[in-house]
Short mmCIF file of C-alpha atoms in Angstrom, two decimals:
data_model
loop_
_atom_site.label_atom_id
_atom_site.label_comp_id
_atom_site.label_asym_id
_atom_site.label_seq_id
_atom_site.Cartn_x
_atom_site.Cartn_y
_atom_site.Cartn_z
CA MET S 183 -29.74 11.72 42.17
CA ALA S 184 -31.21 13.14 45.41
CA MET S 185 -32.01 16.40 43.65
CA CYS S 186 -33.76 14.52 40.84
CA ALA S 187 -35.78 12.55 43.44
CA ARG S 188 -37.03 15.72 45.09
CA LEU S 189 -37.95 17.22 41.74
CA CYS S 190 -39.94 14.24 40.50
CA GLY S 191 -41.65 13.51 43.85
CA VAL S 192 -40.24 10.02 44.43
CA GLY S 193 -37.26 8.50 46.11
CA GLN S 194 -35.84 8.85 49.61
CA SER S 195 -36.56 12.54 50.26
CA ARG S 196 -38.32 13.17 53.62
CA SER S 197 -40.63 15.79 52.14
CA CYS S 198 -41.67 13.30 49.46
CA ARG S 199 -42.66 10.70 52.08
CA ARG S 200 -44.50 13.35 54.15
CA ARG S 201 -46.62 14.40 51.19
CA GLN S 202 -47.42 10.77 50.42
CA GLN S 203 -48.60 10.15 54.03
CA GLN S 204 -50.80 13.26 54.01
CA GLN S 205 -52.37 12.19 50.74
CA GLN S 206 -53.10 8.72 52.15
CA GLN S 207 -54.81 10.25 55.22
CA ARG S 208 -57.02 12.45 53.05
CA ASP S 209 -58.01 9.47 50.94
CA ALA S 210 -58.89 7.43 54.08
CA ASP S 211 -60.95 10.22 55.77
CA PRO S 212 -62.53 12.53 53.19
CA GLU S 213 -64.15 14.63 55.96
CA VAL S 214 -60.84 15.93 57.13
CA GLU S 215 -60.55 19.51 56.02
CA GLU S 216 -57.40 20.69 54.41
CA HIS S 217 -56.20 23.98 55.80
CA ILE S 218 -55.17 26.23 52.98
CA VAL S 219 -53.24 29.34 53.79
CA PRO S 220 -54.41 32.15 51.52
CA PRO S 221 -51.65 33.96 49.68
CA GLU S 222 -50.71 37.45 50.64
CA ALA S 223 -52.20 40.30 48.75
CA GLY S 224 -50.38 41.14 45.54
CA THR S 225 -48.62 37.78 45.27
CA GLU S 226 -49.41 34.79 43.11
CA PRO S 227 -49.79 31.37 44.67
CA PRO S 228 -46.63 29.24 44.19
CA THR S 229 -46.79 26.68 41.39
CA LEU S 230 -44.88 23.43 41.89
CA HIS S 231 -43.21 22.04 38.76
CA ARG S 232 -41.74 18.55 38.75
CA LEU S 233 -39.11 17.27 36.36
CA LEU S 234 -41.45 14.40 35.52
CA ASP S 235 -44.05 16.87 34.26
CA LEU S 236 -41.76 18.00 31.43
CA PRO S 237 -42.42 16.53 27.96
CA PRO S 238 -40.21 13.56 27.00
CA GLU S 239 -38.49 15.39 24.15
CA LEU S 240 -37.34 18.09 26.58
CA LEU S 241 -36.07 15.49 29.04
CA VAL S 242 -34.12 13.87 26.22
CA GLU S 243 -32.46 17.21 25.48
CA ILE S 244 -31.62 17.75 29.16
CA PHE S 245 -30.21 14.27 29.71
CA ALA S 246 -28.18 14.45 26.49
CA SER S 247 -26.30 17.46 27.87
CA LEU S 248 -25.15 15.58 30.99
CA PRO S 249 -21.86 13.64 31.14
CA GLY S 250 -22.29 10.05 30.05
CA THR S 251 -20.80 8.78 33.31
CA GLU S 252 -23.73 10.31 35.24
CA LEU S 253 -26.51 8.78 33.15
CA PRO S 254 -26.47 5.26 34.73
CA SER S 255 -27.10 6.82 38.17
CA LEU S 256 -29.87 8.95 36.74
CA SER S 257 -31.62 5.84 35.40
CA LEU S 258 -32.03 4.56 38.98
CA VAL S 259 -34.28 7.49 39.98
CA CYS S 260 -37.51 6.21 38.48
CA LYS S 261 -38.96 4.08 35.73
CA LYS S 262 -39.68 7.05 33.44
CA PHE S 263 -36.07 8.23 33.60
CA ARG S 264 -34.87 4.73 32.84
CA GLN S 265 -37.14 4.51 29.81
CA ILE S 266 -36.05 7.90 28.50
CA LEU S 267 -32.37 7.05 28.96
CA ASN S 268 -32.85 4.14 26.57
CA THR S 269 -33.25 6.72 23.80
CA ASP S 270 -30.29 6.23 21.47
CA THR S 271 -30.18 9.93 20.59
CA ILE S 272 -28.87 10.71 24.08
CA TRP S 273 -25.98 8.27 23.81
CA ARG S 274 -25.22 9.25 20.24
CA ARG S 275 -24.73 12.83 21.39
CA ARG S 276 -22.51 11.76 24.29
CA CYS S 277 -20.39 9.65 21.93
CA GLY S 278 -19.99 12.63 19.62
CA GLU S 279 -19.24 15.30 22.23
CA GLU S 280 -16.98 13.24 24.49
CA TYR S 281 -15.18 11.02 21.97
CA GLY S 282 -15.73 12.64 18.57
CA VAL S 283 -17.88 9.86 17.09
CA CYS S 284 -19.78 11.33 14.16
CA ASP S 285 -20.67 8.29 12.04
CA ASN S 286 -24.28 7.15 11.78
CA LEU S 287 -24.69 3.48 12.63
CA ARG S 288 -27.47 3.13 10.08
CA LYS S 289 -25.44 4.37 7.10
CA LEU S 290 -23.53 1.18 6.57
CA GLU S 291 -22.79 2.04 2.96
CA SER S 292 -20.57 4.94 4.11
CA VAL S 293 -19.27 3.67 7.44
CA GLY S 294 -18.68 0.10 6.37
CA ALA S 295 -17.01 1.01 3.09
CA SER S 296 -14.59 3.46 4.67
CA CYS S 297 -13.65 0.99 7.40
CA GLN S 298 -13.12 -1.75 4.79
CA ASP S 299 -10.89 0.36 2.60
CA LEU S 300 -8.95 1.88 5.48
CA TYR S 301 -8.39 -1.04 7.82
CA ILE S 302 -8.54 -4.12 5.61
CA LYS S 303 -7.27 -3.29 2.14
CA ARG S 304 -4.34 -1.33 3.54
CA VAL S 305 -3.15 -4.41 5.40
CA ASP S 306 -3.64 -6.90 2.58
CA PRO S 307 -4.72 -5.55 -0.84
CA ARG S 308 -5.04 -9.12 -2.15
CA VAL S 309 -8.08 -9.86 0.07
CA ARG S 310 -11.26 -9.88 -1.97
CA SER S 311 -14.22 -7.74 -1.01
CA GLY S 312 -16.39 -10.81 -0.40
CA ARG S 313 -14.37 -11.59 2.72
CA PHE S 314 -14.85 -8.17 4.28
CA VAL S 315 -18.19 -9.11 5.83
CA LYS S 316 -16.53 -11.82 7.91
CA VAL S 317 -14.13 -9.49 9.69
CA LEU S 318 -16.24 -6.34 10.14
CA PRO S 319 -18.78 -6.08 12.98
CA ASP S 320 -22.50 -6.05 12.22
CA TYR S 321 -23.94 -2.68 13.29
CA ASN S 322 -27.54 -3.38 12.28
CA HIS S 323 -28.48 -4.14 15.88
CA THR S 324 -25.86 -2.03 17.67
CA GLU S 325 -26.93 0.91 19.80
CA TYR S 326 -24.94 3.99 20.74
CA GLN S 327 -25.47 3.17 24.39
CA ASP S 328 -23.51 -0.05 23.86
CA ILE S 329 -20.83 1.86 21.93
CA TYR S 330 -20.43 4.29 24.81
CA THR S 331 -20.54 1.89 27.76
CA CYS S 332 -18.85 -1.20 26.33
CA LEU S 333 -16.26 0.39 24.03
CA LEU S 334 -15.52 4.09 24.47
CA HIS S 335 -15.82 4.43 28.25
CA ARG S 336 -14.18 1.09 28.93
CA TYR S 337 -11.07 1.86 26.85
CA ARG S 338 -10.92 5.62 27.44
CA HIS S 339 -7.68 5.22 29.43
CA ILE S 340 -5.69 4.15 26.35
CA LEU S 341 -6.67 7.12 24.17
CA GLY S 342 -3.78 9.50 23.56
CA LEU S 343 -0.10 9.54 22.63
CA TRP S 344 2.22 6.68 23.64
CA GLN S 345 5.80 5.51 23.27
CA PRO S 346 6.25 1.74 22.81
CA ASP S 347 8.99 -0.01 24.73
CA ILE S 348 11.05 -1.42 21.84
CA GLY S 349 14.45 -1.13 23.42
CA PRO S 350 16.54 1.71 21.97
CA TYR S 351 14.26 2.21 18.96
CA GLY S 352 11.10 3.48 20.67
CA GLY S 353 8.26 4.74 18.51
CA LEU S 354 5.17 6.95 18.34
CA LEU S 355 1.66 5.53 18.80
CA ASN S 356 -1.56 7.54 18.72
CA VAL S 357 -4.68 5.73 19.98
CA VAL S 358 -7.80 7.48 18.67
CA VAL S 359 -11.51 6.97 18.16
CA ASP S 360 -11.75 6.48 14.41
CA GLY S 361 -15.32 6.10 13.22
CA LEU S 362 -16.83 3.33 15.34
CA PHE S 363 -13.43 1.83 16.12
CA ILE S 364 -10.61 2.54 18.54
CA ILE S 365 -7.43 2.35 16.47
CA GLY S 366 -3.81 2.30 17.56
CA TRP S 367 -1.88 4.07 14.79
CA MET S 368 1.91 3.74 14.70
CA TYR S 369 3.53 6.80 13.09
CA LEU S 370 6.71 6.15 11.13
CA PRO S 371 9.11 8.68 9.60
CA PRO S 372 9.24 8.96 5.81
CA HIS S 373 11.89 7.05 3.92
CA ASP S 374 15.44 8.32 4.38
CA PRO S 375 16.48 11.00 3.51
CA HIS S 376 13.19 12.65 2.46
CA VAL S 377 12.66 14.60 5.65
CA ASP S 378 9.99 16.88 4.14
CA ASP S 379 7.67 14.02 3.16
CA GLN S 380 4.58 13.15 5.18
CA MET S 381 4.67 10.64 8.00
CA ARG S 382 3.74 7.06 7.32
CA CYS S 383 1.24 5.35 9.60
CA LYS S 384 -0.06 1.83 10.00
CA PRO S 385 -2.61 0.30 12.41
CA LEU S 386 -1.24 -1.98 15.14
CA PHE S 387 -4.54 -2.92 16.79
CA ARG S 388 -8.25 -2.26 16.46
CA ILE S 389 -11.07 -2.48 19.01
CA HIS S 390 -14.74 -2.73 18.04
CA LEU S 391 -18.02 -4.15 19.33
CA MET S 392 -19.11 -7.64 18.38
CA GLU S 393 -22.48 -8.63 19.88
CA LYS S 394 -22.14 -6.04 22.68
CA LEU S 395 -18.66 -7.26 23.56
CA ALA S 396 -15.47 -5.31 22.87
CA THR S 397 -13.24 -7.30 20.54
CA VAL S 398 -9.50 -6.60 20.16
CA LYS S 399 -7.89 -7.38 16.82
CA CYS S 400 -4.16 -7.37 16.11
CA MET S 401 -3.40 -5.69 12.78
CA TYR S 402 0.27 -6.67 12.60
CA GLY S 403 1.40 -8.81 9.70
CA HIS S 404 0.03 -9.34 6.21
CA LYS S 405 -2.84 -11.79 6.76
CA GLY S 406 -5.48 -9.39 8.02
CA PRO S 407 -6.91 -8.78 11.52
CA HIS S 408 -6.65 -11.57 14.09
CA ASN S 409 -7.26 -11.99 17.80
CA GLY S 410 -5.39 -9.85 20.28
CA HIS S 411 -5.58 -8.66 23.87
CA ILE S 412 -5.12 -5.35 25.72
CA GLN S 413 -4.23 -5.21 29.39
CA GLN S 414 -4.04 -2.17 31.63
CA ILE S 415 -0.94 -2.33 33.80
CA VAL S 416 -1.12 -1.48 37.49
CA LYS S 417 1.27 1.44 36.91
CA LYS S 418 -0.27 4.74 35.94
CA ASP S 419 -0.32 5.67 32.24
CA GLU S 420 0.83 2.30 30.93
CA PHE S 421 -0.86 -0.48 29.00
CA SER S 422 0.24 -3.50 27.02
CA THR S 423 -0.92 -5.39 23.93
CA LYS S 424 -0.56 -9.07 23.22
CA CYS S 425 -1.19 -10.96 20.01
CA ILE S 426 -2.85 -14.33 20.55
CA GLN S 427 -2.31 -15.62 17.00
CA THR S 428 1.31 -14.80 16.17
CA ASP S 429 1.29 -17.30 13.31
CA PHE S 430 -0.56 -14.60 11.33
CA HIS S 431 2.70 -12.61 11.37
CA ARG S 432 4.66 -15.28 9.52
CA MET S 433 5.12 -15.30 5.75
CA PRO S 434 5.34 -18.34 3.43
CA GLY S 435 8.90 -17.51 2.40
CA GLY S 436 10.17 -17.56 5.99
CA ARG S 437 12.37 -14.97 7.66
CA GLN S 438 14.07 -13.99 4.42
CA GLU S 439 10.79 -12.93 2.83
CA GLU S 440 9.77 -11.18 6.06
CA PHE S 441 13.03 -9.24 6.08
CA ARG S 442 12.73 -8.14 2.45
CA THR S 443 9.13 -7.05 3.00
CA TRP S 444 10.06 -5.16 6.18
CA LEU S 445 13.02 -3.51 4.43
CA GLY S 446 10.79 -2.26 1.63
CA GLU S 447 8.27 -0.83 4.09
CA GLU S 448 10.81 0.60 6.54
CA TRP S 449 13.43 1.96 4.14
CA GLY S 450 11.72 1.93 0.72
CA ARG S 451 14.58 -0.02 -0.88
CA THR S 452 16.18 -3.44 -1.18
CA LEU S 453 19.31 -4.68 0.55
CA GLU S 454 21.16 -4.56 -2.78
CA ASP S 455 20.52 -0.81 -2.93
CA ILE S 456 22.40 -0.24 0.34
CA PHE S 457 26.12 -0.32 -0.38
CA HIS S 458 27.38 0.88 3.00
CA GLU S 459 28.35 -2.21 5.02
CA HIS S 460 27.87 -0.51 8.39
CA MET S 461 24.41 0.64 7.37
CA GLN S 462 23.49 -2.93 6.35
CA GLU S 463 24.51 -4.16 9.79
CA LEU S 464 22.39 -1.50 11.51
CA ILE S 465 19.35 -2.35 9.38
CA LEU S 466 19.66 -6.08 9.99
CA MET S 467 20.14 -5.48 13.72
CA LYS S 468 16.98 -3.40 13.90
CA PHE S 469 14.92 -6.03 12.07
CA ILE S 470 16.07 -8.83 14.36
CA TYR S 471 15.47 -6.74 17.48
CA THR S 472 12.04 -5.34 16.60
CA SER S 473 10.54 -8.48 15.02
CA GLN S 474 11.01 -10.54 18.17
CA TYR S 475 8.22 -8.62 19.95
CA ASP S 476 5.46 -9.84 17.57
CA ASN S 477 3.34 -6.80 18.52
CA CYS S 478 3.41 -7.81 22.21
CA LEU S 479 4.43 -4.41 23.55
CA THR S 480 4.19 -2.14 26.56
CA TYR S 481 3.30 1.51 25.99
CA ARG S 482 3.96 4.55 28.19
CA ARG S 483 1.99 7.77 27.88
CA ILE S 484 3.70 10.88 26.52
CA TYR S 485 2.48 14.43 25.91
CA LEU S 486 3.12 17.15 23.38
CA PRO S 487 5.06 20.16 24.73
CA LEU S 488 3.10 23.17 25.88
CA CYS S 489 3.38 26.51 24.05
CA ALA S 490 4.43 29.82 25.60
CA PRO S 491 4.22 33.32 24.07
CA ASP S 492 8.00 33.86 24.22
CA ASP S 493 9.01 30.56 22.57
CA LEU S 494 11.43 30.88 19.69
CA ILE S 495 9.12 28.83 17.47
CA LYS S 496 6.14 26.63 18.18
CA PRO S 497 7.32 23.50 20.03
CA GLY S 498 6.29 20.09 18.79
CA LEU S 499 7.47 16.96 17.00
CA PHE S 500 10.03 16.92 14.20
CA LYS S 501 11.60 14.28 11.97
CA GLY S 502 15.33 14.51 11.35
CA THR S 503 18.26 12.81 9.64
CA TYR S 504 20.69 10.75 11.73
CA GLY S 505 23.27 9.42 9.29
CA SER S 506 23.23 5.66 8.80
CA HIS S 507 20.44 5.29 11.35
CA GLY S 508 17.99 6.94 8.97
CA LEU S 509 15.23 9.35 9.99
CA GLU S 510 14.21 9.65 13.63
CA ILE S 511 11.46 11.51 15.52
CA ILE S 512 12.34 14.11 18.16
CA MET S 513 10.35 16.37 20.47
CA LEU S 514 11.42 20.03 20.66
CA SER S 515 10.46 21.82 23.89
CA PHE S 516 11.41 25.15 25.46
CA HIS S 517 12.47 25.63 29.06
CA GLY S 518 13.04 29.30 29.72
CA MET S 519 16.08 30.34 27.69
CA ARG S 520 16.91 26.79 26.63
CA ALA S 521 15.57 24.55 23.86
CA LYS S 522 15.78 20.79 24.33
CA ALA S 523 15.29 18.04 21.77
CA THR S 524 14.33 14.59 23.09
CA LYS S 525 14.29 11.45 20.98
CA LEU S 526 11.00 9.58 20.55
CA THR S 527 12.62 7.10 18.21
CA GLY S 528 16.26 6.24 18.70
CA ASP S 529 19.12 3.97 17.72
CA PRO S 530 21.69 1.73 19.43
CA ASN S 531 23.98 4.71 20.06
CA VAL S 532 21.58 7.26 21.58
CA PRO S 533 18.30 5.46 22.37
CA ALA S 534 14.76 6.78 22.45
CA GLY S 535 13.93 8.91 25.45
CA GLN S 536 17.37 10.51 25.67
CA LEU S 537 18.31 14.11 25.00
CA THR S 538 19.77 14.55 21.52
CA PHE S 539 20.78 18.23 21.80
CA ASP S 540 20.39 21.20 24.14
CA VAL S 541 20.45 24.80 22.86
CA ASP S 542 21.40 27.89 24.90
CA LEU S 543 19.20 30.67 23.51
CA THR S 544 21.24 33.33 25.31
CA ARG S 545 24.35 32.59 23.22
CA SER S 546 23.84 33.47 19.59
CA VAL S 547 26.39 32.48 16.95
CA GLN S 548 27.38 35.11 14.42
CA LEU S 549 28.19 33.25 11.22
CA PRO S 550 30.99 34.54 8.96
CA ASP S 551 30.22 35.88 5.53
CA ILE S 552 29.20 33.46 2.82
CA GLU S 553 32.75 33.09 1.45
CA ASN S 554 34.15 31.99 4.81
CA GLN S 555 31.23 29.70 5.66
CA HIS S 556 32.79 27.02 3.46
CA ASN S 557 35.73 26.91 5.89
CA PHE S 558 34.97 24.39 8.65
CA ASP S 559 37.88 25.59 10.77
CA GLU S 560 36.43 29.11 10.88
CA LEU S 561 33.04 27.86 12.11
CA SER S 562 34.72 25.53 14.59
CA ARG S 563 36.80 28.42 15.96
CA ILE S 564 33.72 30.57 16.57
CA VAL S 565 31.78 27.81 18.32
CA LEU S 566 34.70 26.59 20.41
CA GLU S 567 35.28 30.11 21.73
CA ILE S 568 31.70 30.16 23.00
CA HIS S 569 32.14 26.63 24.36
CA GLU S 570 35.20 27.65 26.36
CA GLN S 571 33.34 30.66 27.73
CA VAL S 572 30.50 28.38 28.84
CA GLN S 573 32.94 26.11 30.65
CA ARG S 574 34.51 29.08 32.41
CA ASP S 575 31.09 30.31 33.49
CA GLN S 576 30.26 26.88 34.88
CA GLN S 577 33.44 26.93 36.94
CA HIS S 578 32.95 30.55 38.06
CA PRO S 579 29.23 31.36 38.10
CA GLU S 580 29.89 34.77 39.68
CA ARG S 581 31.58 35.98 36.46
CA ARG S 582 28.46 35.33 34.43
CA GLU S 583 26.37 37.15 37.03
CA GLU S 584 28.67 40.18 36.77
CA ARG S 585 28.34 40.25 32.98
CA ALA S 586 24.59 39.87 33.32
CA GLU S 587 24.47 42.88 35.62
CA GLN S 588 26.65 44.94 33.29
CA GLY S 589 24.48 44.12 30.30
CA ALA S 590 21.17 44.35 32.14
CA GLY S 591 20.11 47.30 30.04
CA GLU S 592 20.74 45.49 26.75
CA PRO S 593 18.27 42.97 25.32
CA GLN S 594 19.67 39.47 25.44
CA PRO S 595 19.51 37.33 22.32
CA GLY S 596 16.74 34.86 22.81
CA PRO S 597 13.24 33.92 21.67
CA SER S 598 11.83 37.43 21.89
CA HIS S 599 14.99 39.59 21.53
CA HIS S 600 17.50 38.10 19.13
CA ARG S 601 20.34 39.97 17.57
CA GLU S 602 20.00 40.24 13.85
CA PRO S 603 23.17 39.87 11.78
CA GLU S 604 25.00 43.18 11.44
CA ARG S 605 23.99 45.19 8.42
CA ARG S 606 26.96 46.35 6.42
CA VAL S 607 26.68 48.62 3.41
CA GLU S 608 29.04 48.61 0.48
CA ASN S 609 28.52 51.06 -2.41
CA GLY S 610 25.02 51.81 -1.20
CA GLN S 611 24.00 48.10 -1.16
CA PRO S 612 23.82 45.61 1.72
CA ALA S 613 26.95 43.48 1.89
CA ALA S 614 26.91 39.70 1.65
CA GLY S 615 26.01 38.07 4.93
CA SER S 616 24.02 41.06 6.25
CA ALA S 617 20.26 40.99 6.78
CA THR S 618 17.89 43.68 5.55
CA GLY S 619 15.11 42.55 7.88
CA SER S 620 13.94 39.77 10.15
CA GLU S 621 12.32 37.93 7.24
CA ALA S 622 15.27 38.29 4.84
CA GLY S 623 17.54 36.04 6.87
CA GLN S 624 21.20 35.40 6.31
CA PRO S 625 22.80 33.30 3.56
CA PHE S 626 23.84 29.89 4.81
CA VAL S 627 25.91 27.06 3.39
CA LEU S 628 27.42 24.00 5.03
CA PRO S 629 31.19 24.00 5.48
CA ILE S 630 33.19 21.70 3.22
CA GLY S 631 33.69 18.34 4.87
CA VAL S 632 30.45 18.32 6.86
CA MET S 633 28.37 15.28 5.94
CA ALA S 634 24.65 15.71 5.23
CA ARG S 635 22.13 13.02 4.32
CA ASN S 636 19.90 15.61 2.69
CA GLU S 637 21.56 18.24 0.49
CA SER S 638 18.30 20.12 -0.16
CA TYR S 639 18.50 22.21 3.00
CA PRO S 640 17.48 25.91 2.94
CA ARG S 641 20.16 28.36 1.84
CA THR S 642 19.09 31.13 4.22
CA CYS S 643 18.68 31.04 7.99
CA ARG S 644 17.10 33.38 10.52
CA MET S 645 19.55 32.93 13.39
CA CYS S 646 22.02 30.51 14.97
CA PHE S 647 22.69 29.53 18.58
CA TYR S 648 25.30 27.61 20.49
CA GLY S 649 24.26 24.15 21.64
CA ILE S 650 25.56 20.82 22.83
CA GLY S 651 24.73 17.51 21.18
CA GLN S 652 24.85 14.10 22.78
CA ILE S 653 26.88 11.30 21.17
CA ALA S 654 27.68 7.82 22.49
CA GLY S 655 29.12 4.48 21.56
CA HIS S 656 27.11 1.38 20.69
CA GLY S 657 24.78 0.44 23.51
CA PHE S 658 24.76 4.03 24.80
CA THR S 659 28.25 3.58 26.20
CA SER S 660 30.48 6.51 27.15
CA PRO S 661 27.91 9.22 26.38
CA GLU S 662 29.34 12.71 26.07
CA GLN S 663 28.11 16.17 25.15
CA THR S 664 29.92 17.94 22.35
CA PRO S 665 29.54 21.52 21.05
CA GLY S 666 27.46 22.27 18.00
CA VAL S 667 25.42 24.90 16.18
CA PHE S 668 21.63 25.16 16.09
CA ILE S 669 20.47 26.78 12.82
CA LEU S 670 16.90 28.07 12.60
CA PHE S 671 15.74 28.20 8.98
CA ASN S 672 12.03 28.93 9.49
CA ASP S 673 9.14 28.07 11.80
CA ASP S 674 9.00 24.48 10.53
CA CYS S 675 12.62 23.66 9.78
CA PHE S 676 15.96 23.80 11.61
CA GLY S 677 19.30 22.04 11.61
CA PHE S 678 22.12 21.07 13.94
CA ILE S 679 25.84 20.78 13.13
CA TRP S 680 27.75 18.25 15.24
CA LEU S 681 31.29 19.62 15.21
CA GLU S 682 33.05 16.52 16.50
CA LEU S 683 31.26 14.24 14.03
CA LYS S 684 31.42 16.78 11.18
CA SER S 685 27.80 15.89 10.55
CA PHE S 686 24.66 17.90 9.81
CA SER S 687 21.10 16.88 10.83
CA LEU S 688 18.11 18.49 9.12
CA TYR S 689 14.75 18.55 10.91
CA SER S 690 11.26 19.19 9.54
CA ARG S 691 8.06 19.66 11.55
CA ILE S 692 5.52 16.83 11.81
CA LYS S 693 2.27 18.47 10.72
CA GLU S 694 -0.05 15.51 11.18
CA THR S 695 -2.73 16.06 13.84
CA LEU S 696 -2.24 13.90 16.92
CA GLN S 697 -5.33 13.52 19.11
CA ASN S 698 -5.65 13.51 22.92
CA ALA S 699 -1.97 14.46 23.27
CA GLU S 700 -2.14 17.69 25.28
CA ALA S 701 -0.28 17.75 28.59
CA PRO S 702 -2.55 18.51 31.59
CA SER S 703 0.07 20.89 33.02
CA ARG S 704 3.67 22.00 32.58
CA GLU S 705 4.61 20.04 35.70
CA ALA S 706 3.17 16.85 34.17
CA PHE S 707 5.18 17.44 30.99
CA GLU S 708 8.42 18.01 32.91
CA GLU S 709 7.80 14.83 34.90
CA MET S 710 7.23 12.91 31.67
CA LEU S 711 10.56 14.09 30.21
CA LYS S 712 12.32 13.04 33.39
CA ASN S 713 10.74 9.60 33.28
CA MET S 714 11.53 9.12 29.58
CA GLN S 715 15.26 9.31 30.23
CA SER S 716 15.01 6.72 33.00
CA TRP S 717 13.20 4.26 30.70
CA THR S 718 16.28 3.73 28.53
CA THR S 719 19.11 4.61 30.91
#
């Protein structure tokens, strides 16, 4: 602001006040001669340009390129600056560059219609269009300056990726600027066991301007938007939501109708379609536990894992099968020569925030030929041999260091240097189970007796590694780590065989774009993973 004051010739600058005093003296005594120092030969006299002398359209362009947080201070410099900063074009550009707002407030036929269809009809298709006007804000007299200052800047701290505190179940919330709204979208896995389907999402809350005031609406339930509240907690990277009208969540048929509706949305089926008694108990338990919150939740910020050039595949979020618990969301991240999968949604056995499996990328697993892959005992023998070697190395670390020194000249199997399956030739043709190239892969089939929720898994894999998976009793009691096999099918799909459970989990990448989810640094991401485990321990 001081620099702007010196440029425009007003404000608290000493040189500005000195020039004003000299001008007043000349006006009072016109006979006083002004001493002008002639310029040196060959030089042009200096020309003073003030920021105020620039045309208004150029000032608008300059001010529109400044951060929106600096504009209120700039308006205090002088009256002309304050008048120019009332130009809505400046604030429209700041809303677009800083928060991605691209809708035109004047085109209500496009903005209003999309908001109606997206945020009202999706919640309750039975609502008639005549009622839309009552719940949508009136943007005829709304300015982008109000959008920026009263909505976007005020609630900027809640934009990003969050995990709701719903006990062991967790969740995935992405708060984004969507049109002229701030929307909290809850991402849900597809219906079990269709792991390749797209994610489902539903709005939990919506924030918009109503007469220059930010209004929070709860979107939970089936009666349309109703009043809610958002509170920023004193702790860093946390906030909470509270519904003020929880009666909007109730249904005329009582809890039984609410349960049947929830079951159809959550699982895509009715209770009569689920014959497994244990699975029925798990489903009913989850409904009772999650419905008691009534959308009054606390959220903690999470980040997407950072990428590195030597990663085995691109890290990110995946949806996978977990037996009777249905589909769950995990986060795959790489830490040197290890790959870790952390649950974002969990279950009463292994809750959200806990490690689900850990893969050692230095210990590849050579699968038997396709005929012997049906034999579970053969696969178990191979993996248990590696498991025993790992335990011996943990007891005697010096032995592993000696082997590392002996094999220092050989590339270790890992993200960048993995050992391809041996190529055997029989009668001039590659034998079964051998790879002809990195893209050909190796035939793969699940051993007999291994349970899989989804039988449509790929029949070829790139490589396999030894890993340990975490299992526990109900309530996360007696957790233990058991050996398993990590199978990489392609860049977007992998699996994990839990030997002790004789169970197979299939994972598929979540390809939906999540906004404002990048970690500021690797240290911040590591700290987040550490905190996630403490949330549910």
